[in-house]
Amino acid sequence: MRTARTRRTGIVALGCTVLTATALLSGCGSSSGGSSANGGGKITLTIDLFGTFGYKEAGLYAEYEKLHPNIVIKETDTENEADYWQALQTHLAADSGLGDIQGVEVGRIATVVRQEASDFTDLNTLGASSVTRNFLPWKIKVATTPSGAVLGLGTDIGPEAICYRSDLLKQAGLPTDRAALAQKWSTWTGYVGLGKQYQAHAPAHSAWTDSATGLFTAMTGQQAVRYYDQSGKPVYGSNPLVKSAWDTSVEAARAGITAKLTQWSPQWNQAFSTGAFATLPCPAWMTGYIKGQAGAAGKGRWDIAPGPGATGNWGGSYLAIPKTSPHQKQAYDLIAWLTAKDQQVTLFEKEGNFPSNTQAIGAVQNYTDPYFNNAPVGQIFGDSAKNMPVQVLGVHDGDVNTALTNALSEVEQKGVSPQQAWQNAMNNIANAVAQ
Amino acid sequence: MTQTATPPRFTVGPQRRGAGHVRRRGRWDVKYSPYAFVAPFFVLFAAFGLFPLIYTAYISLYRVELTDPGQRVWAGLGNYAGLLHDPFFWNALRNTFTIGAISTIPQLLMALGLAHLLNYRLRGRTFFRVAMMMPYATSVAAATLVFAQLFGRDYGLINWALGLVGVHRIDWQNGTWASQVGISTIVTWRWTGYNALIYLAGMQSIPAELYESAAIDGASRWQQFRHVTIRGLRPTIIFTVIVSTIGATQLFGEPLLYEGGTRGPSGGVSHQYQTLGLYLYDQGWSFFHLGRAAAVAWVMFLIIVVLVTLNTGIARLRSCDERALGRKGRALR
Amino acid sequence: MTAATLTARLRRTRQARRAAAPGARHLRPGWLAYTVLIAATAVFAFPFYWTVVAATQPNTAINAVPPALLPGGRLTGNIKEVLAETDLGKALLNSLIVAGSVTVGTVLCSTLAGFAFAKLRFRGRHALLALTIGTMMIPPQLGVIPLFIVIAKLHWVNQLQSVILPTLVSAFGVFFMRQYLLQALPDELVEAGRVDGASLLRIFLRIVLPVARPGMAVLGMLTFMAAWNDFFWPVIALTGDNPTVQVALNALGNGYVHDQSVILTGALLGTLPVLLVFTLLGRQIVSGIVQGSVKG
């Protein structure tokens, strides 16, 4: 009795410490995450992505594993890019926990090229020099360091057009024909002007476009030099193109032709089915978004026409290989395959992600989308991609864009004066980029 | 009966006790066992708490970017000085205080009231107690969506209801006060049941005799609540006040998710609800200014130390009992 | 003899407490109390109810104006999509291991340390208590980087202990148990144990634990929920294919279209087990709180 009790007290007393110690010991011997070669001589490749790629959904991994029986692919996916990027930065800082392949969004690629080039493999050393010419030139260029190292292969791009609700335009007495509309809104001034016409005869609770910020992002997506110049010097405050995009967006906001929505917010999602706006600047991937939010009820109501300037880029991604990966060659073979023509064609037709591979762009040339009233999306987005400028991307592009679009929302949603809002944006940017 | 034989114990002074009661073989036990009791916590803390703390202090003295943590430039107190001249920092500090005040005070009062009700002999008490845990169990994704829809400007349920009574549509996202009230609502929703359960656990340990004798003395139910329940709960109340103060100062998740996560850590288009926690996150993870973010962390730390000291100081002044707890009173020799 | 005295004292205390139980609650609640509680329950449970609605509807029905307010028939379809996108079974098992270990460890460590801080006198206890409360004040967001460096040095990335052990450092738990025991544990009981010559460990096991049980139950519930829903740190510490529920849910509804009904179906599947456990065991746990002291 006595001994039993003593033993029991001892066990409980040491419980915590033992628990700790066991975990400490068991952890020290085992290997870290990432890739590994398992018993059957198979190589496991880990691919670490955020929510936009669609490889698994399109069955591409299964196909690749069938073609390469010694490869097993494990994908980790994070829905929110901001969460993903934060985790990636932490992993890079600690040099641990990285996948064999990491996805990089176009808005982040300049940071990788300028500041983290030493963490990623130059894909030319793995044979990328033979495939880089297959991509749109600018796509590869912004992923290339000044010394010529290619740090990522392109997945999709976001060529711009305008998506519109033909039923609402008709109610307001406007044309619904693609060619006629493209002609009327061949410039952004024309787009805003047509918006004022729409607003005068619009159905109740319906605005011309969703937000001033979408307008602004689409406009700046067409500029070769926007926030930074070729030498990497910030010009966001002085660039007349940025200022003119700002002024046009402010004009739209103050004319009351925007629905004053915040993009990606739940209210914005709701508005796709309520008809709160009739048109929106529309990168290729937005077509998938519209289908998801407006659902079957929206089929046939939506259409797509070439937008002002008939070009511009908004979004798109890269695949890169961290230097920590022990399977450099195998990882490269996989990303080369995933970004090759056939796979990019599959992704466009299944997921709406427009190819960055020129051969694939040619192959989807004649693709039409029944949801959007059989609009020739392959051709519209293809033309838009063809005219795309080589955009100079800066390290703080994302921060600058956030500050400017927030300021636009202040004008649009809070009625702050444009001068004050611009000043707020400049203060915010200074705060963000300050060393 | 030990308890009825002595006066109510939270007014008891140091108990009669002497070295004679402690047997010789217990000396070692009494002297060193307490350290064994606290050791597991502090071993873990040393491994996973202390290093991050020191590292943060060290980093706050450098200019260092998250994208290149190897590159450090000595900045001395430059990061701290920079904060004092940063209007965004002062804005975040102000927001933290206002949101903290409008969320914490009603939250704790309501929790106290709910705990009191839950302490009754209720039908279906398990049901009600599990219900108190619901906000804590609901996933963040679901809560975010629901509140974003409730507070929607155009189609939101709250604005719709306000419209019925003739109140004009409120912009819950862009208005400074409106957005702060909205966030405080979420905070209150999430933590009221939590605190109510903590109070309830405390109320259970208040002996019935105290209520009985109070009732015999002719105390009304309200007087019983004030003089027996509240006094008996004092350590628990101090606990929740301190924890809520800390929580309010570190407030992060609710404002981050307020507009469905679309604003990120900027806290609204004009930073109208950016708290210190969001400001820290903005500096560290949006702008990658690790050194500055570390400085913010330490400033937050100091603010909390001051607030908690004030809290306990006030509590101590108001309670002679607390003094007894503090030094000699309950300690066992 | 000493043991007998001790047990007798303890039994008397328990009897007193059990007798006391209805005392504080001698009054039956009126309809007003029920009304307030039912209203509070509705407010607390509404987002969960809405999760159920969303999980049984297609995405477009949630985004409709007004949104769907009653459950629909799409549950199985949504569940299929969730299972196609994540390995929820493994995630649930991992979460159970993580939250279970964290709860057991936290409650044990906290009760031990909380008892020492509340009722024992030892050199440096004020400083140590201040240090404990101090650790609560560290903003958690910034600790992430140094903490990850520790984990990486230990080669724990993507292993469950990388999520379990740092979470065990619960200053909150220690402080909570200290305050609870300060109030709930009469000095005389501990004193009696000392007089009878029991070791501190025995006093802890025989006297402190039974009294601490309601506090431990509450701490355990709160800890389990917090560990189950923890998100910020696991997303960083666990990569690859070893997710907890929250990490798995993070990958749901991916694509440019955030399919909220699929996300919320995942959230429902992830929350349901916890709620079930608490509803089923809730009677025991909660009645532990009610009785003031559970049969030892």
CSV table of C-alpha atoms in Angstrom, one decimal, chain B residues 40-273:
chain,number,residue,atom,x,y,z
B,40,PRO,CA,8.3,21.9,-15.4
B,41,PHE,CA,6.8,25.3,-16.3
B,42,PHE,CA,10.1,27.1,-16.1
B,43,VAL,CA,12.1,24.4,-18.0
B,44,LEU,CA,9.6,24.8,-20.9
B,45,PHE,CA,9.7,28.5,-20.6
B,46,ALA,CA,13.5,28.6,-20.7
B,47,ALA,CA,13.5,26.5,-23.9
B,48,PHE,CA,10.6,28.1,-25.8
B,49,GLY,CA,9.9,31.5,-24.1
B,50,LEU,CA,13.1,33.0,-22.9
B,51,PHE,CA,15.1,32.8,-26.1
B,52,PRO,CA,12.5,34.5,-28.2
B,53,LEU,CA,12.2,37.2,-25.6
B,54,ILE,CA,16.0,37.9,-25.5
B,55,TYR,CA,16.3,37.6,-29.3
B,56,THR,CA,13.5,40.2,-29.7
B,57,ALA,CA,15.3,42.6,-27.4
B,58,TYR,CA,18.5,42.1,-29.3
B,59,ILE,CA,16.9,42.5,-32.7
B,60,SER,CA,15.1,45.7,-31.6
B,61,LEU,CA,18.5,47.4,-31.4
B,62,TYR,CA,19.3,46.8,-35.1
B,63,ARG,CA,18.1,47.8,-38.5
B,64,VAL,CA,17.2,44.4,-40.0
B,65,GLU,CA,14.9,43.3,-42.7
B,66,LEU,CA,13.0,40.0,-42.6
B,67,THR,CA,14.0,39.3,-46.2
B,68,ASP,CA,17.7,39.4,-45.3
B,69,PRO,CA,18.0,38.6,-41.6
B,70,GLY,CA,21.7,38.1,-41.8
B,71,GLN,CA,22.4,41.7,-42.6
B,72,ARG,CA,22.2,43.7,-39.4
B,73,VAL,CA,23.1,47.4,-38.9
B,74,TRP,CA,23.5,48.6,-35.4
B,75,ALA,CA,20.8,51.2,-34.7
B,76,GLY,CA,21.0,51.6,-30.9
B,77,LEU,CA,17.7,53.0,-29.7
B,78,GLY,CA,17.0,54.4,-33.2
B,79,ASN,CA,14.0,52.1,-33.7
B,80,TYR,CA,12.5,53.3,-30.4
B,81,ALA,CA,13.1,56.9,-31.2
B,82,GLY,CA,11.6,56.4,-34.6
B,83,LEU,CA,8.4,55.1,-33.0
B,84,LEU,CA,8.0,58.2,-31.0
B,85,HIS,CA,7.9,60.3,-34.1
B,86,ASP,CA,5.7,58.0,-36.0
B,87,PRO,CA,2.1,59.2,-36.2
B,88,PHE,CA,0.9,55.7,-37.2
B,89,PHE,CA,2.3,54.4,-33.9
B,90,TRP,CA,0.4,57.0,-31.8
B,91,ASN,CA,-2.7,56.3,-33.8
B,92,ALA,CA,-2.4,52.5,-33.1
B,93,LEU,CA,-1.8,53.2,-29.4
B,94,ARG,CA,-4.9,55.4,-29.2
B,95,ASN,CA,-7.0,52.8,-31.1
B,96,THR,CA,-5.8,50.1,-28.8
B,97,PHE,CA,-6.9,52.0,-25.7
B,98,THR,CA,-10.3,52.9,-27.1
B,99,ILE,CA,-11.1,49.5,-28.4
B,100,GLY,CA,-9.8,48.0,-25.2
B,101,ALA,CA,-12.0,50.1,-23.1
B,102,ILE,CA,-15.2,49.5,-25.1
B,103,SER,CA,-14.6,45.8,-25.3
B,104,THR,CA,-13.3,44.8,-21.9
B,105,ILE,CA,-15.5,46.6,-19.5
B,106,PRO,CA,-19.0,45.4,-20.8
B,107,GLN,CA,-17.5,42.0,-21.5
B,108,LEU,CA,-16.4,41.4,-17.9
B,109,LEU,CA,-19.6,42.8,-16.4
B,110,MET,CA,-21.7,40.6,-18.7
B,111,ALA,CA,-19.6,37.6,-17.9
B,112,LEU,CA,-20.1,38.2,-14.2
B,113,GLY,CA,-23.9,38.4,-14.7
B,114,LEU,CA,-24.0,35.3,-16.8
B,115,ALA,CA,-21.9,33.3,-14.4
B,116,HIS,CA,-24.2,34.4,-11.6
B,117,LEU,CA,-27.2,33.1,-13.6
B,118,LEU,CA,-25.4,29.9,-14.5
B,119,ASN,CA,-24.7,29.3,-10.8
B,120,TYR,CA,-28.4,28.8,-10.2
B,121,ARG,CA,-29.9,25.4,-10.2
B,122,LEU,CA,-30.9,25.5,-13.8
B,123,ARG,CA,-32.7,23.1,-16.1
B,124,GLY,CA,-30.5,22.1,-18.9
B,125,ARG,CA,-27.4,23.7,-17.3
B,126,THR,CA,-25.0,21.5,-19.4
B,127,PHE,CA,-26.6,22.9,-22.5
B,128,PHE,CA,-26.1,26.5,-21.3
B,129,ARG,CA,-22.6,25.9,-20.3
B,130,VAL,CA,-21.6,24.3,-23.5
B,131,ALA,CA,-23.3,27.2,-25.2
B,132,MET,CA,-20.9,29.5,-23.4
B,133,MET,CA,-18.1,27.7,-25.1
B,134,MET,CA,-19.5,28.1,-28.6
B,135,PRO,CA,-17.8,31.3,-29.6
B,136,TYR,CA,-14.5,29.8,-28.6
B,137,ALA,CA,-15.1,26.6,-30.5
B,138,THR,CA,-16.4,28.3,-33.7
B,139,SER,CA,-13.8,28.4,-36.3
B,140,VAL,CA,-12.3,31.8,-37.1
B,141,ALA,CA,-13.2,31.5,-40.8
B,142,ALA,CA,-16.9,31.1,-39.9
B,143,ALA,CA,-16.9,33.9,-37.3
B,144,THR,CA,-15.2,36.3,-39.7
B,145,LEU,CA,-17.7,35.6,-42.4
B,146,VAL,CA,-20.7,36.0,-40.2
B,147,PHE,CA,-19.6,39.3,-38.7
B,148,ALA,CA,-18.5,40.7,-42.0
B,149,GLN,CA,-22.1,40.0,-43.2
B,150,LEU,CA,-23.8,41.3,-40.1
B,151,PHE,CA,-21.8,44.5,-40.3
B,152,GLY,CA,-22.2,44.9,-44.1
B,153,ARG,CA,-22.9,48.4,-45.2
B,154,ASP,CA,-25.4,47.6,-48.0
B,155,TYR,CA,-26.9,44.3,-47.2
B,156,GLY,CA,-25.9,43.9,-43.5
B,157,LEU,CA,-28.5,42.6,-41.0
B,158,ILE,CA,-27.6,45.3,-38.5
B,159,ASN,CA,-28.1,48.2,-40.8
B,160,TRP,CA,-31.3,46.6,-42.0
B,161,ALA,CA,-32.6,46.4,-38.4
B,162,LEU,CA,-31.4,50.0,-37.7
B,163,GLY,CA,-33.3,51.0,-40.9
B,164,LEU,CA,-36.5,49.6,-39.4
B,165,VAL,CA,-36.3,52.0,-36.5
B,166,GLY,CA,-35.4,54.9,-38.7
B,167,VAL,CA,-31.7,55.0,-38.1
B,168,HIS,CA,-29.6,56.0,-41.1
B,169,ARG,CA,-27.3,53.4,-42.6
B,170,ILE,CA,-24.0,53.2,-40.7
B,171,ASP,CA,-20.7,52.5,-42.4
B,172,TRP,CA,-19.3,50.0,-40.0
B,173,GLN,CA,-16.1,49.6,-41.9
B,174,ASN,CA,-15.0,53.2,-42.6
B,175,GLY,CA,-16.3,55.1,-39.7
B,176,THR,CA,-13.7,55.4,-36.9
B,177,TRP,CA,-16.1,54.9,-34.0
B,178,ALA,CA,-18.4,52.6,-35.9
B,179,SER,CA,-15.6,50.3,-36.8
B,180,GLN,CA,-14.2,50.3,-33.3
B,181,VAL,CA,-17.6,49.5,-31.9
B,182,GLY,CA,-17.9,46.7,-34.5
B,183,ILE,CA,-14.6,45.1,-33.5
B,184,SER,CA,-15.4,45.5,-29.8
B,185,THR,CA,-18.6,43.6,-30.5
B,186,ILE,CA,-16.6,40.7,-31.9
B,187,VAL,CA,-14.2,40.7,-29.0
B,188,THR,CA,-17.1,40.8,-26.5
B,189,TRP,CA,-18.8,38.0,-28.4
B,190,ARG,CA,-15.7,35.8,-28.4
B,191,TRP,CA,-14.6,36.3,-24.8
B,192,THR,CA,-17.7,36.8,-22.6
B,193,GLY,CA,-18.6,33.1,-22.3
B,194,TYR,CA,-15.0,32.3,-21.7
B,195,ASN,CA,-14.8,34.7,-18.8
B,196,ALA,CA,-18.2,33.6,-17.5
B,197,LEU,CA,-16.9,30.0,-17.2
B,198,ILE,CA,-13.9,31.2,-15.3
B,199,TYR,CA,-16.1,33.2,-12.9
B,200,LEU,CA,-18.4,30.3,-12.6
B,201,ALA,CA,-15.6,28.0,-11.5
B,202,GLY,CA,-14.6,30.6,-8.9
B,203,MET,CA,-18.2,30.9,-7.6
B,204,GLN,CA,-18.4,27.2,-7.0
B,205,SER,CA,-15.7,27.5,-4.4
B,206,ILE,CA,-17.6,30.0,-2.3
B,207,PRO,CA,-19.0,28.2,0.7
B,208,ALA,CA,-22.7,28.2,1.1
B,209,GLU,CA,-22.5,29.1,4.8
B,210,LEU,CA,-21.5,32.6,3.8
B,211,TYR,CA,-24.7,33.0,1.9
B,212,GLU,CA,-26.7,31.5,4.7
B,213,SER,CA,-25.2,33.7,7.3
B,214,ALA,CA,-25.6,36.7,5.1
B,215,ALA,CA,-29.2,35.7,4.6
B,216,ILE,CA,-29.7,35.4,8.3
B,217,ASP,CA,-28.2,38.9,8.7
B,218,GLY,CA,-31.0,40.1,6.4
B,219,ALA,CA,-28.9,40.8,3.3
B,220,SER,CA,-30.9,41.1,0.1
B,221,ARG,CA,-29.9,39.1,-2.9
B,222,TRP,CA,-28.1,42.0,-4.4
B,223,GLN,CA,-26.3,42.6,-1.2
B,224,GLN,CA,-25.4,38.9,-1.1
B,225,PHE,CA,-24.1,39.2,-4.6
B,226,ARG,CA,-22.0,42.2,-3.8
B,227,HIS,CA,-20.7,41.2,-0.4
B,228,VAL,CA,-20.4,37.5,-0.7
B,229,THR,CA,-20.0,36.7,-4.4
B,230,ILE,CA,-17.9,39.6,-5.5
B,231,ARG,CA,-15.6,39.5,-2.4
B,232,GLY,CA,-15.2,35.8,-2.7
B,233,LEU,CA,-14.3,36.1,-6.4
B,234,ARG,CA,-11.7,38.8,-5.8
B,235,PRO,CA,-8.7,36.7,-6.9
B,236,THR,CA,-10.6,35.5,-10.0
B,237,ILE,CA,-11.7,39.0,-10.8
B,238,ILE,CA,-8.2,40.3,-10.5
B,239,PHE,CA,-7.1,37.4,-12.8
B,240,THR,CA,-9.6,38.2,-15.5
B,241,VAL,CA,-8.9,41.9,-15.4
B,242,ILE,CA,-5.2,41.3,-15.8
B,243,VAL,CA,-5.7,38.8,-18.6
B,244,SER,CA,-8.2,41.0,-20.4
B,245,THR,CA,-5.9,44.0,-20.1
B,246,ILE,CA,-3.1,42.0,-21.7
B,247,GLY,CA,-5.5,40.6,-24.3
B,248,ALA,CA,-6.8,44.1,-25.2
B,249,THR,CA,-3.3,45.4,-25.5
B,250,GLN,CA,-2.3,42.6,-27.8
B,251,LEU,CA,-5.6,42.6,-29.7
B,252,PHE,CA,-4.8,41.2,-33.1
B,253,GLY,CA,-7.1,38.5,-34.6
B,254,GLU,CA,-10.4,40.4,-34.5
B,255,PRO,CA,-9.3,43.6,-36.3
B,256,LEU,CA,-7.2,41.6,-38.7
B,257,LEU,CA,-10.3,39.7,-39.8
B,258,TYR,CA,-12.8,42.5,-39.4
B,259,GLU,CA,-13.4,43.3,-43.1
B,260,GLY,CA,-13.2,39.7,-44.1
B,261,GLY,CA,-9.4,39.9,-44.0
B,262,THR,CA,-9.3,42.1,-47.1
B,263,ARG,CA,-7.6,45.0,-45.3
B,264,GLY,CA,-4.8,42.8,-43.9
B,265,PRO,CA,-3.0,44.4,-41.0
B,266,SER,CA,-3.5,48.0,-42.1
B,267,GLY,CA,-6.6,48.3,-39.9
B,268,GLY,CA,-8.9,49.9,-42.4
B,269,VAL,CA,-8.3,52.3,-45.2
B,270,SER,CA,-7.3,55.1,-42.8
B,271,HIS,CA,-5.9,52.8,-40.1
B,272,GLN,CA,-9.0,53.8,-38.2
B,273,TYR,CA,-8.9,50.5,-36.2
